[in-house]
Coordinates of C-alpha atoms in Angstrom, one line a residue:
Chain A
M12 CA -87.6 9.2 -46.1
T13 CA -86.9 12.4 -44.3
L14 CA -88.0 15.9 -45.1
A15 CA -86.0 18.8 -44.0
V16 CA -88.6 21.3 -43.0
D17 CA -87.9 24.3 -40.8
P18 CA -90.5 24.1 -38.1
S19 CA -90.7 27.8 -37.6
I20 CA -91.8 28.4 -41.2
K21 CA -94.4 25.8 -41.0
L22 CA -95.8 27.4 -37.8
E23 CA -95.8 30.8 -39.4
T24 CA -97.9 29.7 -42.3
A25 CA -100.3 27.7 -40.2
R26 CA -100.9 30.3 -37.5
R27 CA -102.7 33.0 -39.5
P28 CA -105.6 31.0 -40.9
L29 CA -106.0 29.4 -37.5
G30 CA -106.6 32.7 -35.8
G31 CA -109.0 33.9 -38.5
G32 CA -110.9 30.7 -38.8
R33 CA -111.3 29.8 -35.1
R34 CA -114.9 31.0 -34.9
L35 CA -115.9 29.2 -38.0
N36 CA -114.3 26.0 -36.9
A37 CA -116.1 26.1 -33.5
D38 CA -119.4 26.7 -35.3
W39 CA -119.0 23.7 -37.5
L40 CA -118.2 21.6 -34.5
G41 CA -121.9 22.0 -33.5
A42 CA -123.0 20.1 -36.5
V43 CA -120.6 17.3 -36.1
P44 CA -122.7 14.9 -34.0
F45 CA -125.6 15.1 -36.4
L46 CA -123.4 14.7 -39.5
A47 CA -121.5 11.8 -37.9
Y48 CA -124.7 10.0 -37.0
V49 CA -126.4 10.3 -40.4
G50 CA -123.1 9.5 -42.0
L51 CA -123.0 6.2 -40.1
F52 CA -126.6 5.1 -40.2
L53 CA -127.9 6.8 -43.4
L54 CA -125.1 7.6 -45.8
L55 CA -122.9 4.6 -45.0
P56 CA -125.7 2.0 -45.6
T57 CA -126.6 3.8 -48.8
A58 CA -123.0 3.8 -49.9
I59 CA -122.7 0.1 -49.0
V60 CA -125.6 -0.6 -51.3
A61 CA -124.4 1.6 -54.1
I62 CA -120.8 0.3 -54.0
G63 CA -121.8 -3.3 -53.1
A64 CA -123.7 -3.5 -56.4
F65 CA -120.3 -3.3 -58.1
V66 CA -118.4 -5.7 -55.9
G67 CA -118.4 -9.5 -56.4
P68 CA -116.5 -12.4 -54.6
N69 CA -113.5 -11.5 -56.7
G70 CA -113.4 -7.8 -56.5
V71 CA -114.9 -5.1 -58.7
T72 CA -117.3 -6.4 -61.2
L73 CA -120.3 -5.6 -63.3
A74 CA -121.6 -9.2 -63.0
N75 CA -124.2 -8.2 -60.3
L76 CA -125.8 -5.7 -62.6
T77 CA -125.7 -7.9 -65.6
A78 CA -127.4 -10.6 -63.4
M79 CA -130.3 -8.3 -63.3
N80 CA -131.6 -9.5 -66.7
Q81 CA -132.5 -12.9 -65.3
A82 CA -136.1 -13.7 -66.0
Y83 CA -137.3 -13.9 -62.4
I84 CA -135.7 -10.6 -61.4
V85 CA -137.0 -8.7 -64.5
R86 CA -140.5 -10.2 -63.8
S87 CA -140.4 -9.0 -60.1
F88 CA -139.5 -5.5 -61.2
I89 CA -142.1 -5.4 -63.9
N90 CA -144.7 -6.7 -61.4
S91 CA -143.6 -4.0 -59.0
V92 CA -143.9 -1.3 -61.7
V93 CA -147.4 -2.5 -62.7
L94 CA -148.6 -2.8 -59.1
A95 CA -147.2 0.7 -58.3
A96 CA -148.7 2.2 -61.4
V97 CA -152.1 0.7 -61.0
S98 CA -152.4 1.3 -57.3
A99 CA -151.1 4.9 -57.8
L100 CA -153.8 5.5 -60.4
V101 CA -156.5 4.0 -58.3
G102 CA -155.3 5.9 -55.2
A103 CA -155.0 9.1 -57.2
V104 CA -158.5 9.0 -58.8
F105 CA -160.4 8.0 -55.6
G106 CA -158.2 10.2 -53.4
A107 CA -158.8 13.2 -55.6
M108 CA -162.6 12.5 -55.4
L109 CA -162.4 12.3 -51.6
A110 CA -160.2 15.4 -51.5
Y111 CA -162.7 17.3 -53.7
A112 CA -165.6 16.2 -51.5
V113 CA -163.6 17.6 -48.5
A114 CA -162.5 20.8 -50.3
T115 CA -166.0 21.7 -51.3
G116 CA -167.2 21.6 -47.7
N117 CA -166.9 24.1 -44.9
P118 CA -163.1 24.5 -44.3
R119 CA -163.7 24.7 -40.5
S120 CA -166.1 21.8 -40.2
V121 CA -165.5 18.8 -37.9
L122 CA -165.9 16.5 -40.9
R123 CA -162.9 18.0 -42.6
R124 CA -160.8 17.8 -39.6
L125 CA -161.9 14.3 -39.0
V126 CA -161.1 13.2 -42.6
T127 CA -157.7 15.0 -42.7
S128 CA -156.5 13.6 -39.4
A129 CA -157.8 10.1 -40.3
C130 CA -155.9 10.4 -43.6
G131 CA -152.8 11.4 -41.7
V132 CA -153.0 8.1 -39.7
L133 CA -154.1 5.9 -42.6
A134 CA -151.4 7.1 -45.0
Q135 CA -148.8 5.8 -42.6
F136 CA -150.8 2.6 -42.0
G137 CA -149.4 -0.5 -43.5
G138 CA -147.6 -3.7 -42.8
V139 CA -148.8 -6.5 -40.7
T140 CA -151.8 -4.7 -39.3
L141 CA -153.1 -3.7 -42.7
A142 CA -152.6 -7.2 -44.1
F143 CA -154.5 -8.6 -41.1
A144 CA -157.3 -6.1 -41.5
F145 CA -157.9 -7.4 -45.0
L146 CA -157.4 -11.0 -44.0
A147 CA -160.0 -10.6 -41.3
T148 CA -162.4 -8.9 -43.7
I149 CA -162.1 -10.7 -47.0
G150 CA -159.6 -13.5 -46.2
G151 CA -160.7 -17.2 -46.2
A152 CA -162.8 -16.8 -43.0
G153 CA -163.2 -13.1 -43.1
L154 CA -166.3 -11.1 -42.1
I155 CA -167.4 -9.9 -45.6
R156 CA -166.3 -13.1 -47.4
V157 CA -168.4 -15.3 -45.1
W158 CA -171.3 -12.9 -45.3
L159 CA -171.3 -13.0 -49.1
L160 CA -170.7 -16.8 -49.1
D161 CA -173.9 -17.2 -47.0
R162 CA -175.7 -15.4 -49.8
G163 CA -174.2 -17.6 -52.5
I164 CA -171.5 -15.3 -53.7
D165 CA -167.9 -16.7 -53.6
I166 CA -165.4 -13.8 -54.2
Y167 CA -162.7 -16.4 -54.6
A168 CA -164.6 -18.5 -57.3
N169 CA -161.7 -17.7 -59.7
G170 CA -158.9 -18.3 -57.2
E171 CA -157.7 -16.5 -54.1
W172 CA -156.8 -13.2 -55.7
L173 CA -156.2 -11.5 -52.3
Y174 CA -152.7 -13.1 -52.3
Q175 CA -151.9 -12.0 -55.8
L176 CA -151.1 -8.7 -57.4
R177 CA -154.8 -7.8 -57.7
G178 CA -155.2 -8.3 -54.0
L179 CA -152.2 -6.0 -53.3
V180 CA -153.8 -3.3 -55.4
L181 CA -156.9 -3.4 -53.2
V182 CA -154.9 -3.5 -50.0
Y183 CA -152.5 -0.7 -51.1
A184 CA -155.5 1.5 -51.9
Y185 CA -156.0 1.6 -48.2
F186 CA -152.9 3.8 -47.7
Q187 CA -152.7 5.3 -51.2
I188 CA -156.1 7.1 -51.1
P189 CA -155.4 8.8 -47.8
L190 CA -151.9 9.9 -49.0
M191 CA -153.5 11.3 -52.1
V192 CA -155.9 13.3 -50.0
L193 CA -153.1 14.8 -47.9
V194 CA -151.0 15.7 -51.0
F195 CA -153.8 16.9 -53.3
L196 CA -156.0 18.8 -50.8
P197 CA -153.7 21.9 -50.7
A198 CA -153.9 22.1 -54.5
L199 CA -157.7 21.9 -54.4
D200 CA -157.8 24.6 -51.7
G201 CA -155.8 26.8 -54.0
I202 CA -158.7 26.9 -56.5
R203 CA -160.6 30.1 -56.2
P204 CA -164.4 30.2 -56.6
Q205 CA -163.9 33.4 -58.6
W206 CA -162.4 31.4 -61.4
R207 CA -165.6 29.4 -61.8
E208 CA -167.6 32.6 -61.7
A209 CA -165.4 34.1 -64.3
T210 CA -165.9 31.1 -66.5
E211 CA -169.7 31.4 -66.1
T212 CA -169.6 35.1 -66.8
L213 CA -167.9 34.3 -70.1
G214 CA -170.6 31.8 -70.9
G215 CA -168.8 28.6 -70.0
G216 CA -170.5 25.6 -68.4
T217 CA -169.2 22.9 -66.0
W218 CA -167.4 21.1 -68.8
H219 CA -165.6 24.2 -70.0
Y220 CA -164.6 25.0 -66.4
W221 CA -163.0 21.6 -65.9
R222 CA -161.6 21.3 -69.4
Y223 CA -160.0 24.8 -69.8
V224 CA -159.6 26.2 -66.2
A225 CA -159.5 23.8 -63.3
G226 CA -158.2 20.8 -65.2
P227 CA -155.1 22.4 -66.7
L228 CA -154.4 24.1 -63.3
L229 CA -154.7 20.9 -61.3
L230 CA -153.0 18.6 -63.8
P231 CA -149.4 19.2 -62.6
A232 CA -150.5 18.7 -58.9
F233 CA -152.4 15.6 -59.8
T234 CA -149.6 14.1 -61.9
G235 CA -147.1 15.0 -59.2
A236 CA -149.2 13.4 -56.5
T237 CA -149.6 10.3 -58.7
L238 CA -145.8 10.0 -59.0
L239 CA -145.5 10.2 -55.2
L240 CA -148.0 7.5 -54.8
F241 CA -146.1 5.4 -57.4
A242 CA -142.9 5.7 -55.4
N243 CA -144.7 5.0 -52.2
A244 CA -146.2 1.7 -53.6
F245 CA -143.0 0.8 -55.4
S246 CA -140.9 0.8 -52.3
A247 CA -143.5 -0.7 -50.0
Y248 CA -142.4 -4.0 -48.4
A249 CA -144.1 -4.8 -45.1
T250 CA -147.7 -5.1 -46.3
A251 CA -146.8 -7.5 -49.2
A252 CA -144.5 -9.5 -46.9
A253 CA -147.2 -9.9 -44.3
L254 CA -149.8 -11.0 -47.0
I255 CA -147.6 -13.1 -49.2
N256 CA -145.5 -15.7 -47.4
Q257 CA -143.6 -17.2 -50.3
G258 CA -142.1 -16.2 -53.6
S259 CA -140.7 -12.9 -54.9
I260 CA -143.6 -11.6 -57.0
I261 CA -142.5 -8.0 -56.5
A262 CA -139.2 -6.2 -56.2
S263 CA -139.2 -5.5 -52.5
L264 CA -140.0 -9.1 -51.7
L265 CA -137.2 -10.1 -54.1
I266 CA -134.6 -8.0 -52.3
A267 CA -135.7 -9.4 -48.9
N268 CA -135.6 -12.9 -50.2
T269 CA -132.2 -12.4 -51.8
L270 CA -130.8 -10.9 -48.6
T271 CA -131.9 -13.9 -46.5
S272 CA -131.3 -16.7 -49.0
E273 CA -128.2 -18.7 -49.7
V274 CA -127.5 -16.6 -52.8
G275 CA -127.5 -13.4 -50.8
L276 CA -125.3 -14.8 -48.0
H277 CA -122.7 -15.9 -50.5
N278 CA -122.9 -12.9 -52.7
P279 CA -124.5 -9.8 -51.1
G280 CA -123.7 -7.9 -54.3
I281 CA -126.8 -9.4 -56.0
A282 CA -129.1 -7.9 -53.3
S283 CA -127.2 -4.6 -53.5
A284 CA -127.7 -4.5 -57.2
E285 CA -131.4 -5.2 -56.9
A286 CA -131.7 -2.5 -54.2
L287 CA -129.7 -0.1 -56.4
V288 CA -132.1 -0.6 -59.3
M289 CA -135.0 0.1 -56.9
V290 CA -133.5 3.2 -55.4
V291 CA -132.6 4.6 -58.9
I292 CA -136.2 4.1 -60.1
V293 CA -137.6 5.8 -56.9
A294 CA -135.1 8.6 -57.2
I295 CA -136.1 9.3 -60.8
V296 CA -139.8 9.4 -59.9
M297 CA -139.1 11.6 -56.9
V298 CA -137.1 14.1 -59.0
L299 CA -140.0 14.3 -61.4
Y300 CA -142.4 14.8 -58.5
A301 CA -140.3 17.6 -57.1
Q302 CA -140.3 19.4 -60.5
L303 CA -144.1 19.2 -60.7
Q304 CA -144.4 20.3 -57.1
R305 CA -142.4 23.4 -57.9
R306 CA -144.6 24.2 -60.9
T307 CA -147.7 23.9 -58.7
A308 CA -146.3 25.9 -55.9
G309 CA -146.2 29.0 -58.1
W310 CA -150.0 29.6 -58.1
L311 CA -150.9 27.9 -54.8
R312 CA -149.8 30.8 -52.7
Chain B
M2 CA -173.9 28.6 -57.5
N3 CA -177.2 27.5 -59.0
R4 CA -179.6 25.1 -57.2
A5 CA -179.2 22.1 -59.5
R6 CA -175.4 22.2 -59.3
R7 CA -175.5 22.6 -55.5
I8 CA -177.7 19.5 -55.2
R9 CA -175.5 17.5 -57.5
L10 CA -172.4 18.6 -55.5
Q11 CA -174.0 17.6 -52.2
L12 CA -175.1 14.3 -53.7
F13 CA -171.5 13.6 -54.9
R14 CA -170.1 14.5 -51.5
G15 CA -172.6 12.3 -49.7
V16 CA -172.0 9.3 -51.9
T17 CA -168.2 9.7 -51.8
F18 CA -168.1 10.0 -48.0
V19 CA -170.3 7.0 -47.5
I20 CA -168.4 4.7 -49.9
M21 CA -165.0 5.8 -48.7
G22 CA -166.1 5.6 -45.1
A23 CA -167.2 2.0 -45.7
F24 CA -164.0 1.1 -47.4
F25 CA -161.9 2.4 -44.5
L26 CA -164.1 1.3 -41.6
V27 CA -165.1 -2.2 -42.7
P28 CA -161.6 -3.7 -42.5
I29 CA -161.1 -2.3 -39.0
A30 CA -164.6 -3.7 -38.0
G31 CA -163.5 -7.0 -39.6
M32 CA -160.5 -7.1 -37.3
F33 CA -162.6 -6.4 -34.2
E34 CA -165.1 -9.1 -35.3
F35 CA -162.3 -11.6 -35.9
S36 CA -160.6 -11.0 -32.6
T37 CA -163.8 -11.6 -30.6
R38 CA -164.7 -14.8 -32.3
G39 CA -165.1 -17.9 -30.0
R40 CA -163.8 -21.3 -30.8
G41 CA -166.1 -23.4 -33.0
L42 CA -168.8 -22.6 -35.5
N43 CA -171.6 -21.2 -33.3
A44 CA -169.5 -20.2 -30.2
P45 CA -170.6 -17.0 -28.5
R46 CA -168.5 -13.8 -28.7
T47 CA -165.6 -13.8 -26.4
L48 CA -162.7 -11.6 -25.3
E49 CA -160.5 -14.6 -24.9
A50 CA -158.1 -13.5 -27.6
W51 CA -157.7 -10.2 -25.9
T52 CA -157.2 -11.5 -22.4
S53 CA -154.8 -14.2 -23.5
I54 CA -152.4 -11.7 -24.9
V55 CA -150.5 -11.7 -21.6
T56 CA -150.1 -15.5 -21.7
Y57 CA -147.7 -15.3 -24.6
P58 CA -144.3 -14.3 -23.1
D59 CA -142.6 -13.8 -26.5
L60 CA -145.4 -11.4 -27.5
V61 CA -145.2 -9.5 -24.2
A62 CA -141.4 -9.3 -24.6
A63 CA -141.8 -7.9 -28.1
I64 CA -144.3 -5.3 -27.0
V65 CA -142.0 -4.2 -24.2
A66 CA -139.1 -4.0 -26.6
S67 CA -141.0 -2.0 -29.1
L68 CA -142.1 0.5 -26.3
E69 CA -138.5 0.8 -25.2
L70 CA -137.4 1.4 -28.8
A71 CA -140.1 4.1 -29.2
L72 CA -138.8 5.8 -26.0
I73 CA -135.1 5.5 -27.0
T74 CA -135.8 6.7 -30.5
S75 CA -137.8 9.7 -29.4
V76 CA -135.2 10.8 -26.8
G77 CA -132.3 10.2 -29.3
M78 CA -134.2 12.1 -32.0
L79 CA -134.6 15.1 -29.7
L80 CA -131.0 15.1 -28.5
L81 CA -129.6 14.8 -32.0
L82 CA -132.0 17.0 -34.0
V83 CA -133.0 19.9 -31.7
P84 CA -129.6 21.3 -30.8
T85 CA -128.4 20.8 -34.4
M86 CA -131.4 22.6 -35.9
I87 CA -131.2 25.5 -33.5
W88 CA -127.4 25.7 -34.0
V89 CA -127.7 25.7 -37.8
R90 CA -130.4 28.3 -37.7
L91 CA -128.3 30.6 -35.5
R92 CA -124.8 30.0 -36.5
L93 CA -124.5 27.9 -39.6
P94 CA -127.3 29.0 -42.0
E95 CA -125.1 27.9 -44.9
L96 CA -125.7 24.3 -43.8
A97 CA -129.5 24.6 -43.6
R98 CA -130.1 23.2 -47.1
T99 CA -127.8 20.3 -46.5
I100 CA -129.4 19.4 -43.2
E101 CA -132.9 19.5 -44.8
F102 CA -131.8 17.4 -47.7
I103 CA -130.3 14.8 -45.4
C104 CA -133.3 14.7 -43.1
L105 CA -135.7 14.2 -46.0
L106 CA -133.5 11.7 -47.7
P107 CA -135.1 8.6 -45.9
L108 CA -138.3 9.4 -47.8
T109 CA -136.5 8.6 -51.0
I110 CA -134.5 5.6 -49.8
P111 CA -137.0 2.7 -49.3
A112 CA -136.6 0.9 -46.0
I113 CA -136.0 -2.3 -47.8
V114 CA -133.0 -0.7 -49.6
L115 CA -131.7 0.9 -46.4
V116 CA -131.8 -2.5 -44.7
A117 CA -129.7 -4.0 -47.4
G118 CA -127.0 -1.6 -46.4
L119 CA -127.6 -2.0 -42.7
V120 CA -127.1 -5.7 -42.7
P121 CA -123.3 -5.6 -42.6
I122 CA -123.3 -2.7 -40.2
Y123 CA -125.6 -4.5 -37.7
K124 CA -123.5 -7.7 -38.1
W125 CA -120.5 -5.6 -37.0
I126 CA -122.4 -4.1 -34.1
A127 CA -123.7 -7.5 -33.0
I128 CA -120.2 -9.0 -33.0
N129 CA -118.2 -6.1 -31.7
L130 CA -120.5 -4.1 -29.5
V131 CA -123.8 -5.6 -28.3
D132 CA -126.4 -7.9 -29.8
S133 CA -129.6 -6.5 -28.6
I134 CA -133.0 -5.6 -30.2
L135 CA -132.5 -2.1 -28.7
T136 CA -129.8 -1.4 -31.2
L137 CA -132.6 -1.1 -33.8
A138 CA -133.1 2.4 -32.3
F139 CA -130.1 3.5 -34.4
A140 CA -131.9 2.7 -37.6
Y141 CA -135.3 3.9 -36.4
L142 CA -133.8 7.3 -35.6
V143 CA -133.0 7.6 -39.3
L144 CA -136.5 6.5 -40.3
V145 CA -138.2 9.2 -38.1
L146 CA -135.9 11.9 -39.4
P147 CA -138.2 13.3 -42.1
Y148 CA -141.2 13.5 -39.9
A149 CA -139.4 14.8 -36.9
Y150 CA -137.5 17.4 -39.0
R151 CA -140.7 18.8 -40.6
T152 CA -142.4 19.1 -37.2
L153 CA -139.4 20.7 -35.5
Y154 CA -138.9 23.0 -38.5
A155 CA -142.4 24.2 -38.2
G156 CA -142.0 24.8 -34.5
L157 CA -138.7 26.7 -35.0
S158 CA -140.2 28.8 -37.7
A159 CA -143.1 29.8 -35.5
I160 CA -140.7 31.6 -33.0
D161 CA -138.1 34.3 -33.6
V162 CA -135.1 32.2 -32.7
K163 CA -132.6 34.9 -33.6
T164 CA -134.1 37.7 -31.4
L165 CA -134.7 35.4 -28.5
S166 CA -131.2 34.1 -28.5
E167 CA -129.6 37.5 -29.0
A168 CA -131.7 38.8 -26.1
A169 CA -130.6 35.9 -23.9
R170 CA -127.0 36.3 -25.0
S171 CA -126.9 40.0 -24.2
L172 CA -128.3 39.2 -20.7
G173 CA -125.3 36.9 -20.2
A174 CA -126.7 33.4 -21.1
G175 CA -124.3 30.8 -22.6
W176 CA -125.3 28.7 -25.6
P177 CA -126.6 25.8 -23.5
A178 CA -128.8 28.1 -21.5
V179 CA -130.1 29.7 -24.7
M180 CA -131.1 26.3 -26.1
W181 CA -132.5 24.6 -23.0
R182 CA -134.0 27.5 -21.1
I183 CA -135.1 29.9 -23.9
I184 CA -135.8 28.1 -27.2
V185 CA -136.8 24.6 -26.1
P186 CA -139.6 25.8 -23.7
N187 CA -140.9 28.0 -26.6
M188 CA -141.3 25.1 -28.9
S189 CA -142.6 22.4 -26.5
V190 CA -145.6 21.6 -28.7
A191 CA -143.4 20.9 -31.7
L192 CA -141.2 18.7 -29.5
L193 CA -144.2 16.7 -28.3
N194 CA -145.5 16.3 -31.8
A195 CA -142.1 15.1 -33.1
C196 CA -142.0 12.5 -30.2
L197 CA -145.6 11.3 -30.9
L198 CA -144.8 10.9 -34.6
S199 CA -141.6 9.0 -33.8
V200 CA -143.5 6.7 -31.4
A201 CA -146.1 6.0 -34.1
V202 CA -143.4 5.2 -36.7
V203 CA -141.4 2.9 -34.4
L204 CA -144.5 1.0 -33.1
G205 CA -145.5 0.3 -36.7
E206 CA -142.1 -0.7 -38.1
Y207 CA -141.7 -4.1 -39.5
T208 CA -139.3 -4.1 -42.5
I209 CA -136.0 -3.4 -40.7
A210 CA -136.7 -5.5 -37.6
N211 CA -137.8 -8.5 -39.7
L212 CA -134.8 -8.5 -42.0
L213 CA -132.3 -7.9 -39.2
N214 CA -133.8 -10.9 -37.3
Y215 CA -135.1 -9.0 -34.3
V216 CA -138.6 -9.6 -33.0
N217 CA -140.4 -6.3 -32.4
V218 CA -144.1 -6.1 -31.9
Q219 CA -145.0 -6.2 -35.6
V220 CA -142.7 -9.2 -36.3
A221 CA -144.2 -10.9 -33.2
I222 CA -147.7 -10.3 -34.4
Q223 CA -146.8 -11.7 -37.8
L224 CA -145.2 -14.8 -36.2
L225 CA -148.1 -15.4 -33.9
G226 CA -150.6 -15.0 -36.7
R227 CA -149.7 -18.4 -38.0
A228 CA -150.4 -20.1 -34.7
N229 CA -153.2 -18.1 -33.2
A230 CA -154.8 -15.6 -35.6
G231 CA -157.3 -14.3 -33.1
V232 CA -154.6 -13.2 -30.5
S233 CA -152.4 -11.6 -33.1
I234 CA -155.3 -9.7 -34.6
A235 CA -156.2 -8.5 -31.2
V236 CA -152.7 -7.1 -30.7
A237 CA -152.9 -5.6 -34.2
V238 CA -156.1 -3.8 -33.3
A239 CA -154.6 -2.7 -30.0
S240 CA -151.5 -1.3 -31.7
L241 CA -153.7 0.4 -34.2
L242 CA -155.9 2.0 -31.5
F243 CA -152.8 3.1 -29.7
A244 CA -151.5 4.8 -32.9
F245 CA -154.9 6.5 -33.4
L246 CA -154.9 7.7 -29.8
L247 CA -151.4 9.2 -30.2
L248 CA -152.4 11.0 -33.4
V249 CA -155.7 12.3 -31.9
V250 CA -153.7 13.7 -29.0
L251 CA -151.3 15.1 -31.6
S252 CA -154.1 16.7 -33.7
F253 CA -155.5 18.5 -30.6
V254 CA -152.2 19.5 -29.0
G255 CA -150.6 20.6 -32.3
R256 CA -153.4 22.6 -33.9
P257 CA -152.3 26.2 -33.3
R258 CA -148.7 25.5 -34.2
A259 CA -149.7 23.5 -37.3
R260 CA -151.7 26.5 -38.6
V261 CA -148.8 28.8 -38.1
A262 CA -146.6 26.4 -39.9
R263 CA -149.0 26.2 -42.9
A264 CA -149.1 30.0 -43.1
E265 CA -145.4 30.1 -43.2
G266 CA -144.8 27.2 -45.5

């Protein structure tokens, strides 16, 4: 097929925007390396997962998603949600207590700096090292376990719970509590002593202060931080993988096992669908978190 | 504040710090204790596990690979992020929100999900380009984006990029000179912080290496843990101490800037 186009007309129409847009084009060029890189190693893998969930051996299909209702997959996700929720609540309550203990001290003290920098490290701490720390402490031949055993207390009298969901809750607390301190401390710092004085002037006691003043003010921040902790625990893989060698008791282990198993090699769509379910849950939680953060930010400044 | 309440508060703080301190210190002490155990029931304390680290060539190779990855990732992060962020601030402010969104995106996409998408990409790289553990740096650069972005953003916000660059431009400096000779020296602390954070993230990474079948230091520790728990726990303690050291350095170097950043943020 040939098109009879007068080249001079084409040039005429193309030249003007080129002259006016040259500066803009050159400016955009500066962002190209970055956009290309994240396109290749962040957006492309995400797209592969999102699209892969709808692709089977014979083309486009919903079979991968309908396969998600298999009992073992549903159980993994339920376990993950329960684990994430419990460890988020545990982390939020104890983290808030620690944050309150820090916030009520001298803001320039060494203790506060020590706790906040330690929390910065420990919130990132996870994986093999964390699993080993607990194995060396309360594992079969661990320090505390043996010490208690010498005194006639067997912490594993009812089974080795360290390698089950209950154990993961305890181990996850090790990074959830510090994360809570980091996220919740700014909110506690935003509390003014004058509010308490005002409550007392009006005849209110400690209960009234927490129930009607500090509690409602801190609730959005607390809920938001708990959601962040939930997402954090829900997407964690390394710690559980290092602690639990076999089985897919939680969703992240399930995805890993599907990826490396026969099923995954023959049909990567199943792993993609599992990953998609996970990322959708995390995304919903994070959007809620962002909303609550925005509400808190109003009076924090 | 009345006396009774002050005492109650101090009591609460004391009890909280002691219990939390115990919870966080005992497992680390447990690792130390475990890694210095001798063979046999009543064997004396020994540093054998520590000194024999070097006798495991696979482990040493993994440690070296992880250190190289940390270096490559840090340099790559700086080369990719610093010019882009400066450029966007100066010439493309309409892109600032997009860049921020992209940089913080890895916080929402779990590593285990990312790796599911990376498997085919790495398969392609291994077949068509090169099959080396160092290619993990591509994925690690994505992992460190949120931390590096926040640190660099704080550093950039603490200086007046626009005035500095306009002054330099009016004195005849080209864009490369503005970036490398004017702005970069003024945010050196933020650059160092971003590097240290990247190193800490890379040295602790397990998920992606494990599922792409590359043996970095964390995977090596895990593999060795089945054969010789003492040695692998010794390496785990060492890597933990190294991370602590990095972040202590960071907390001292980065303090003044961090305060500025908080005031702005």
